[in-house]
Amino acid sequence: MIISTYKIMISQSGNILTVVGVATICAIMHFGFAHQRASLVKKHLIIIDEIEKERS
């Protein structure tokens, strides 16, 4: 998704500011998705820990 957005923006305009803007947006999206994934993993680990405590 991010790469296709980047390719579309490059093909429509060769302006360096457009390239920088698209790269910035892609980086923000990438870090946002990575943060969201890490948050979900943390929540799942907490739930697993609580279940193990109840079993003990």
PDB file of N, CA and C in Angstrom:
ATOM      1  N   MET A   1       0.829  -1.186   0.000  1.00  0.00           N
ATOM      2  CA  MET A   1       0.000   0.000   0.000  1.00  0.00           C
ATOM      3  C   MET A   1       0.877   1.254   0.000  1.00  0.00           C
ATOM      4  N   ILE A   2       1.850   1.280   0.864  1.00  0.00           N
ATOM      5  CA  ILE A   2       2.708   2.457   0.968  1.00  0.00           C
ATOM      6  C   ILE A   2       3.538   2.615  -0.302  1.00  0.00           C
ATOM      7  N   ILE A   3       4.056   1.505  -0.811  1.00  0.00           N
ATOM      8  CA  ILE A   3       4.892   1.572  -2.007  1.00  0.00           C
ATOM      9  C   ILE A   3       4.075   2.014  -3.212  1.00  0.00           C
ATOM     10  N   SER A   4       2.846   1.505  -3.342  1.00  0.00           N
ATOM     11  CA  SER A   4       2.021   1.914  -4.477  1.00  0.00           C
ATOM     12  C   SER A   4       1.684   3.398  -4.401  1.00  0.00           C
ATOM     13  N   THR A   5       1.423   3.909  -3.207  1.00  0.00           N
ATOM     14  CA  THR A   5       1.161   5.342  -3.038  1.00  0.00           C
ATOM     15  C   THR A   5       2.385   6.142  -3.457  1.00  0.00           C
ATOM     16  N   TYR A   6       3.542   5.686  -3.062  1.00  0.00           N
ATOM     17  CA  TYR A   6       4.793   6.361  -3.405  1.00  0.00           C
ATOM     18  C   TYR A   6       4.991   6.388  -4.921  1.00  0.00           C
ATOM     19  N   LYS A   7       4.761   5.237  -5.578  1.00  0.00           N
ATOM     20  CA  LYS A   7       4.948   5.158  -7.030  1.00  0.00           C
ATOM     21  C   LYS A   7       3.976   6.066  -7.769  1.00  0.00           C
ATOM     22  N   ILE A   8       2.737   6.135  -7.313  1.00  0.00           N
ATOM     23  CA  ILE A   8       1.744   7.003  -7.955  1.00  0.00           C
ATOM     24  C   ILE A   8       2.173   8.460  -7.846  1.00  0.00           C
ATOM     25  N   MET A   9       2.606   8.871  -6.669  1.00  0.00           N
ATOM     26  CA  MET A   9       3.006  10.265  -6.478  1.00  0.00           C
ATOM     27  C   MET A   9       4.238  10.605  -7.315  1.00  0.00           C
ATOM     28  N   ILE A  10       5.175   9.671  -7.436  1.00  0.00           N
ATOM     29  CA  ILE A  10       6.374   9.909  -8.238  1.00  0.00           C
ATOM     30  C   ILE A  10       5.999  10.047  -9.715  1.00  0.00           C
ATOM     31  N   SER A  11       5.094   9.185 -10.191  1.00  0.00           N
ATOM     32  CA  SER A  11       4.735   9.217 -11.609  1.00  0.00           C
ATOM     33  C   SER A  11       3.963  10.484 -11.971  1.00  0.00           C
ATOM     34  N   GLN A  12       3.234  11.037 -11.026  1.00  0.00           N
ATOM     35  CA  GLN A  12       2.435  12.223 -11.310  1.00  0.00           C
ATOM     36  C   GLN A  12       3.262  13.505 -11.265  1.00  0.00           C
ATOM     37  N   SER A  13       4.307  13.509 -10.497  1.00  0.00           N
ATOM     38  CA  SER A  13       5.090  14.734 -10.377  1.00  0.00           C
ATOM     39  C   SER A  13       6.535  14.383 -10.054  1.00  0.00           C
ATOM     40  N   GLY A  14       7.445  15.056 -10.729  1.00  0.00           N
ATOM     41  CA  GLY A  14       8.857  14.827 -10.470  1.00  0.00           C
ATOM     42  C   GLY A  14       9.422  15.815  -9.467  1.00  0.00           C
ATOM     43  N   ASN A  15       8.578  16.589  -8.856  1.00  0.00           N
ATOM     44  CA  ASN A  15       9.011  17.622  -7.927  1.00  0.00           C
ATOM     45  C   ASN A  15       9.644  16.984  -6.688  1.00  0.00           C
ATOM     46  N   ILE A  16      10.802  17.455  -6.299  1.00  0.00           N
ATOM     47  CA  ILE A  16      11.519  16.889  -5.149  1.00  0.00           C
ATOM     48  C   ILE A  16      10.740  17.080  -3.853  1.00  0.00           C
ATOM     49  N   LEU A  17       9.995  18.168  -3.743  1.00  0.00           N
ATOM     50  CA  LEU A  17       9.203  18.374  -2.529  1.00  0.00           C
ATOM     51  C   LEU A  17       8.098  17.338  -2.416  1.00  0.00           C
ATOM     52  N   THR A  18       7.538  16.940  -3.548  1.00  0.00           N
ATOM     53  CA  THR A  18       6.518  15.893  -3.541  1.00  0.00           C
ATOM     54  C   THR A  18       7.126  14.579  -3.066  1.00  0.00           C
ATOM     55  N   VAL A  19       8.316  14.274  -3.556  1.00  0.00           N
ATOM     56  CA  VAL A  19       9.000  13.044  -3.156  1.00  0.00           C
ATOM     57  C   VAL A  19       9.272  13.056  -1.657  1.00  0.00           C
ATOM     58  N   VAL A  20       9.765  14.162  -1.151  1.00  0.00           N
ATOM     59  CA  VAL A  20      10.056  14.277   0.280  1.00  0.00           C
ATOM     60  C   VAL A  20       8.769  14.167   1.092  1.00  0.00           C
ATOM     61  N   GLY A  21       7.713  14.811   0.624  1.00  0.00           N
ATOM     62  CA  GLY A  21       6.431  14.749   1.329  1.00  0.00           C
ATOM     63  C   GLY A  21       5.877  13.340   1.387  1.00  0.00           C
ATOM     64  N   VAL A  22       5.927  12.638   0.263  1.00  0.00           N
ATOM     65  CA  VAL A  22       5.427  11.259   0.225  1.00  0.00           C
ATOM     66  C   VAL A  22       6.278  10.368   1.114  1.00  0.00           C
ATOM     67  N   ALA A  23       7.584  10.531   1.080  1.00  0.00           N
ATOM     68  CA  ALA A  23       8.462   9.727   1.931  1.00  0.00           C
ATOM     69  C   ALA A  23       8.164   9.979   3.407  1.00  0.00           C
ATOM     70  N   THR A  24       7.892  11.218   3.764  1.00  0.00           N
ATOM     71  CA  THR A  24       7.554  11.553   5.151  1.00  0.00           C
ATOM     72  C   THR A  24       6.242  10.900   5.564  1.00  0.00           C
ATOM     73  N   ILE A  25       5.241  10.986   4.702  1.00  0.00           N
ATOM     74  CA  ILE A  25       3.947  10.363   5.007  1.00  0.00           C
ATOM     75  C   ILE A  25       4.097   8.854   5.157  1.00  0.00           C
ATOM     76  N   CYS A  26       4.873   8.228   4.264  1.00  0.00           N
ATOM     77  CA  CYS A  26       5.098   6.784   4.348  1.00  0.00           C
ATOM     78  C   CYS A  26       5.802   6.411   5.650  1.00  0.00           C
ATOM     79  N   ALA A  27       6.776   7.212   6.059  1.00  0.00           N
ATOM     80  CA  ALA A  27       7.494   6.935   7.308  1.00  0.00           C
ATOM     81  C   ALA A  27       6.567   7.064   8.507  1.00  0.00           C
ATOM     82  N   ILE A  28       5.729   8.084   8.512  1.00  0.00           N
ATOM     83  CA  ILE A  28       4.783   8.262   9.619  1.00  0.00           C
ATOM     84  C   ILE A  28       3.820   7.083   9.691  1.00  0.00           C
ATOM     85  N   MET A  29       3.308   6.659   8.529  1.00  0.00           N
ATOM     86  CA  MET A  29       2.389   5.515   8.507  1.00  0.00           C
ATOM     87  C   MET A  29       3.088   4.256   9.000  1.00  0.00           C
ATOM     88  N   HIS A  30       4.339   4.054   8.563  1.00  0.00           N
ATOM     89  CA  HIS A  30       5.087   2.866   8.967  1.00  0.00           C
ATOM     90  C   HIS A  30       5.271   2.818  10.483  1.00  0.00           C
ATOM     91  N   PHE A  31       5.702   3.932  11.078  1.00  0.00           N
ATOM     92  CA  PHE A  31       5.914   3.959  12.521  1.00  0.00           C
ATOM     93  C   PHE A  31       4.595   3.840  13.278  1.00  0.00           C
ATOM     94  N   GLY A  32       3.535   4.398  12.721  1.00  0.00           N
ATOM     95  CA  GLY A  32       2.220   4.265  13.351  1.00  0.00           C
ATOM     96  C   GLY A  32       1.767   2.821  13.391  1.00  0.00           C
ATOM     97  N   PHE A  33       1.932   2.104  12.263  1.00  0.00           N
ATOM     98  CA  PHE A  33       1.541   0.699  12.222  1.00  0.00           C
ATOM     99  C   PHE A  33       2.417  -0.136  13.149  1.00  0.00           C
ATOM    100  N   ALA A  34       3.705   0.162  13.199  1.00  0.00           N
ATOM    101  CA  ALA A  34       4.609  -0.585  14.077  1.00  0.00           C
ATOM    102  C   ALA A  34       4.237  -0.369  15.537  1.00  0.00           C
ATOM    103  N   HIS A  35       3.892   0.862  15.903  1.00  0.00           N
ATOM    104  CA  HIS A  35       3.490   1.155  17.277  1.00  0.00           C
ATOM    105  C   HIS A  35       2.189   0.435  17.620  1.00  0.00           C
ATOM    106  N   GLN A  36       1.248   0.426  16.692  1.00  0.00           N
ATOM    107  CA  GLN A  36      -0.033  -0.240  16.926  1.00  0.00           C
ATOM    108  C   GLN A  36       0.180  -1.740  17.115  1.00  0.00           C
ATOM    109  N   ARG A  37       1.038  -2.345  16.292  1.00  0.00           N
ATOM    110  CA  ARG A  37       1.310  -3.770  16.407  1.00  0.00           C
ATOM    111  C   ARG A  37       1.965  -4.083  17.754  1.00  0.00           C
ATOM    112  N   ALA A  38       2.913  -3.266  18.175  1.00  0.00           N
ATOM    113  CA  ALA A  38       3.580  -3.484  19.459  1.00  0.00           C
ATOM    114  C   ALA A  38       2.591  -3.355  20.610  1.00  0.00           C
ATOM    115  N   SER A  39       1.656  -2.439  20.499  1.00  0.00           N
ATOM    116  CA  SER A  39       0.649  -2.250  21.535  1.00  0.00           C
ATOM    117  C   SER A  39      -0.249  -3.477  21.637  1.00  0.00           C
ATOM    118  N   LEU A  40      -0.645  -4.028  20.493  1.00  0.00           N
ATOM    119  CA  LEU A  40      -1.490  -5.225  20.504  1.00  0.00           C
ATOM    120  C   LEU A  40      -0.756  -6.418  21.103  1.00  0.00           C
ATOM    121  N   VAL A  41       0.518  -6.561  20.766  1.00  0.00           N
ATOM    122  CA  VAL A  41       1.312  -7.659  21.326  1.00  0.00           C
ATOM    123  C   VAL A  41       1.396  -7.518  22.836  1.00  0.00           C
ATOM    124  N   LYS A  42       1.619  -6.308  23.326  1.00  0.00           N
ATOM    125  CA  LYS A  42       1.708  -6.069  24.765  1.00  0.00           C
ATOM    126  C   LYS A  42       0.393  -6.427  25.451  1.00  0.00           C
ATOM    127  N   LYS A  43      -0.739  -6.039  24.853  1.00  0.00           N
ATOM    128  CA  LYS A  43      -2.044  -6.364  25.435  1.00  0.00           C
ATOM    129  C   LYS A  43      -2.254  -7.870  25.494  1.00  0.00           C
ATOM    130  N   HIS A  44      -1.873  -8.577  24.429  1.00  0.00           N
ATOM    131  CA  HIS A  44      -2.034 -10.026  24.415  1.00  0.00           C
ATOM    132  C   HIS A  44      -1.164 -10.685  25.476  1.00  0.00           C
ATOM    133  N   LEU A  45       0.053 -10.188  25.662  1.00  0.00           N
ATOM    134  CA  LEU A  45       0.930 -10.765  26.679  1.00  0.00           C
ATOM    135  C   LEU A  45       0.371 -10.541  28.078  1.00  0.00           C
ATOM    136  N   ILE A  46      -0.241  -9.390  28.309  1.00  0.00           N
ATOM    137  CA  ILE A  46      -0.852  -9.112  29.611  1.00  0.00           C
ATOM    138  C   ILE A  46      -2.013 -10.063  29.855  1.00  0.00           C
ATOM    139  N   ILE A  47      -2.832 -10.286  28.834  1.00  0.00           N
ATOM    140  CA  ILE A  47      -3.972 -11.199  28.976  1.00  0.00           C
ATOM    141  C   ILE A  47      -3.484 -12.614  29.250  1.00  0.00           C
ATOM    142  N   ILE A  48      -2.460 -13.058  28.532  1.00  0.00           N
ATOM    143  CA  ILE A  48      -1.910 -14.396  28.752  1.00  0.00           C
ATOM    144  C   ILE A  48      -1.368 -14.511  30.168  1.00  0.00           C
ATOM    145  N   ASP A  49      -0.692 -13.481  30.660  1.00  0.00           N
ATOM    146  CA  ASP A  49      -0.152 -13.485  32.019  1.00  0.00           C
ATOM    147  C   ASP A  49      -1.270 -13.587  33.050  1.00  0.00           C
ATOM    148  N   GLU A  50      -2.374 -12.864  32.834  1.00  0.00           N
ATOM    149  CA  GLU A  50      -3.503 -12.917  33.765  1.00  0.00           C
ATOM    150  C   GLU A  50      -4.144 -14.299  33.775  1.00  0.00           C
ATOM    151  N   ILE A  51      -4.254 -14.919  32.620  1.00  0.00           N
ATOM    152  CA  ILE A  51      -4.826 -16.268  32.548  1.00  0.00           C
ATOM    153  C   ILE A  51      -3.938 -17.259  33.285  1.00  0.00           C
ATOM    154  N   GLU A  52      -2.633 -17.143  33.129  1.00  0.00           N
ATOM    155  CA  GLU A  52      -1.713 -18.041  33.825  1.00  0.00           C
ATOM    156  C   GLU A  52      -1.786 -17.843  35.336  1.00  0.00           C
ATOM    157  N   LYS A  53      -1.976 -16.609  35.801  1.00  0.00           N
ATOM    158  CA  LYS A  53      -2.108 -16.352  37.235  1.00  0.00           C
ATOM    159  C   LYS A  53      -3.378 -16.993  37.780  1.00  0.00           C
ATOM    160  N   GLU A  54      -4.470 -16.937  37.012  1.00  0.00           N
ATOM    161  CA  GLU A  54      -5.725 -17.543  37.453  1.00  0.00           C
ATOM    162  C   GLU A  54      -5.609 -19.055  37.537  1.00  0.00           C
ATOM    163  N   ARG A  55      -4.865 -19.651  36.646  1.00  0.00           N
ATOM    164  CA  ARG A  55      -4.698 -21.107  36.641  1.00  0.00           C
ATOM    165  C   ARG A  55      -3.863 -21.579  37.825  1.00  0.00           C
ATOM    166  N   SER A  56      -2.979 -20.740  38.311  1.00  0.00           N
ATOM    167  CA  SER A  56      -2.080 -21.139  39.409  1.00  0.00           C
ATOM    168  C   SER A  56      -2.796 -21.183  40.737  1.00  0.00           C
TER     169      SER A  56
END
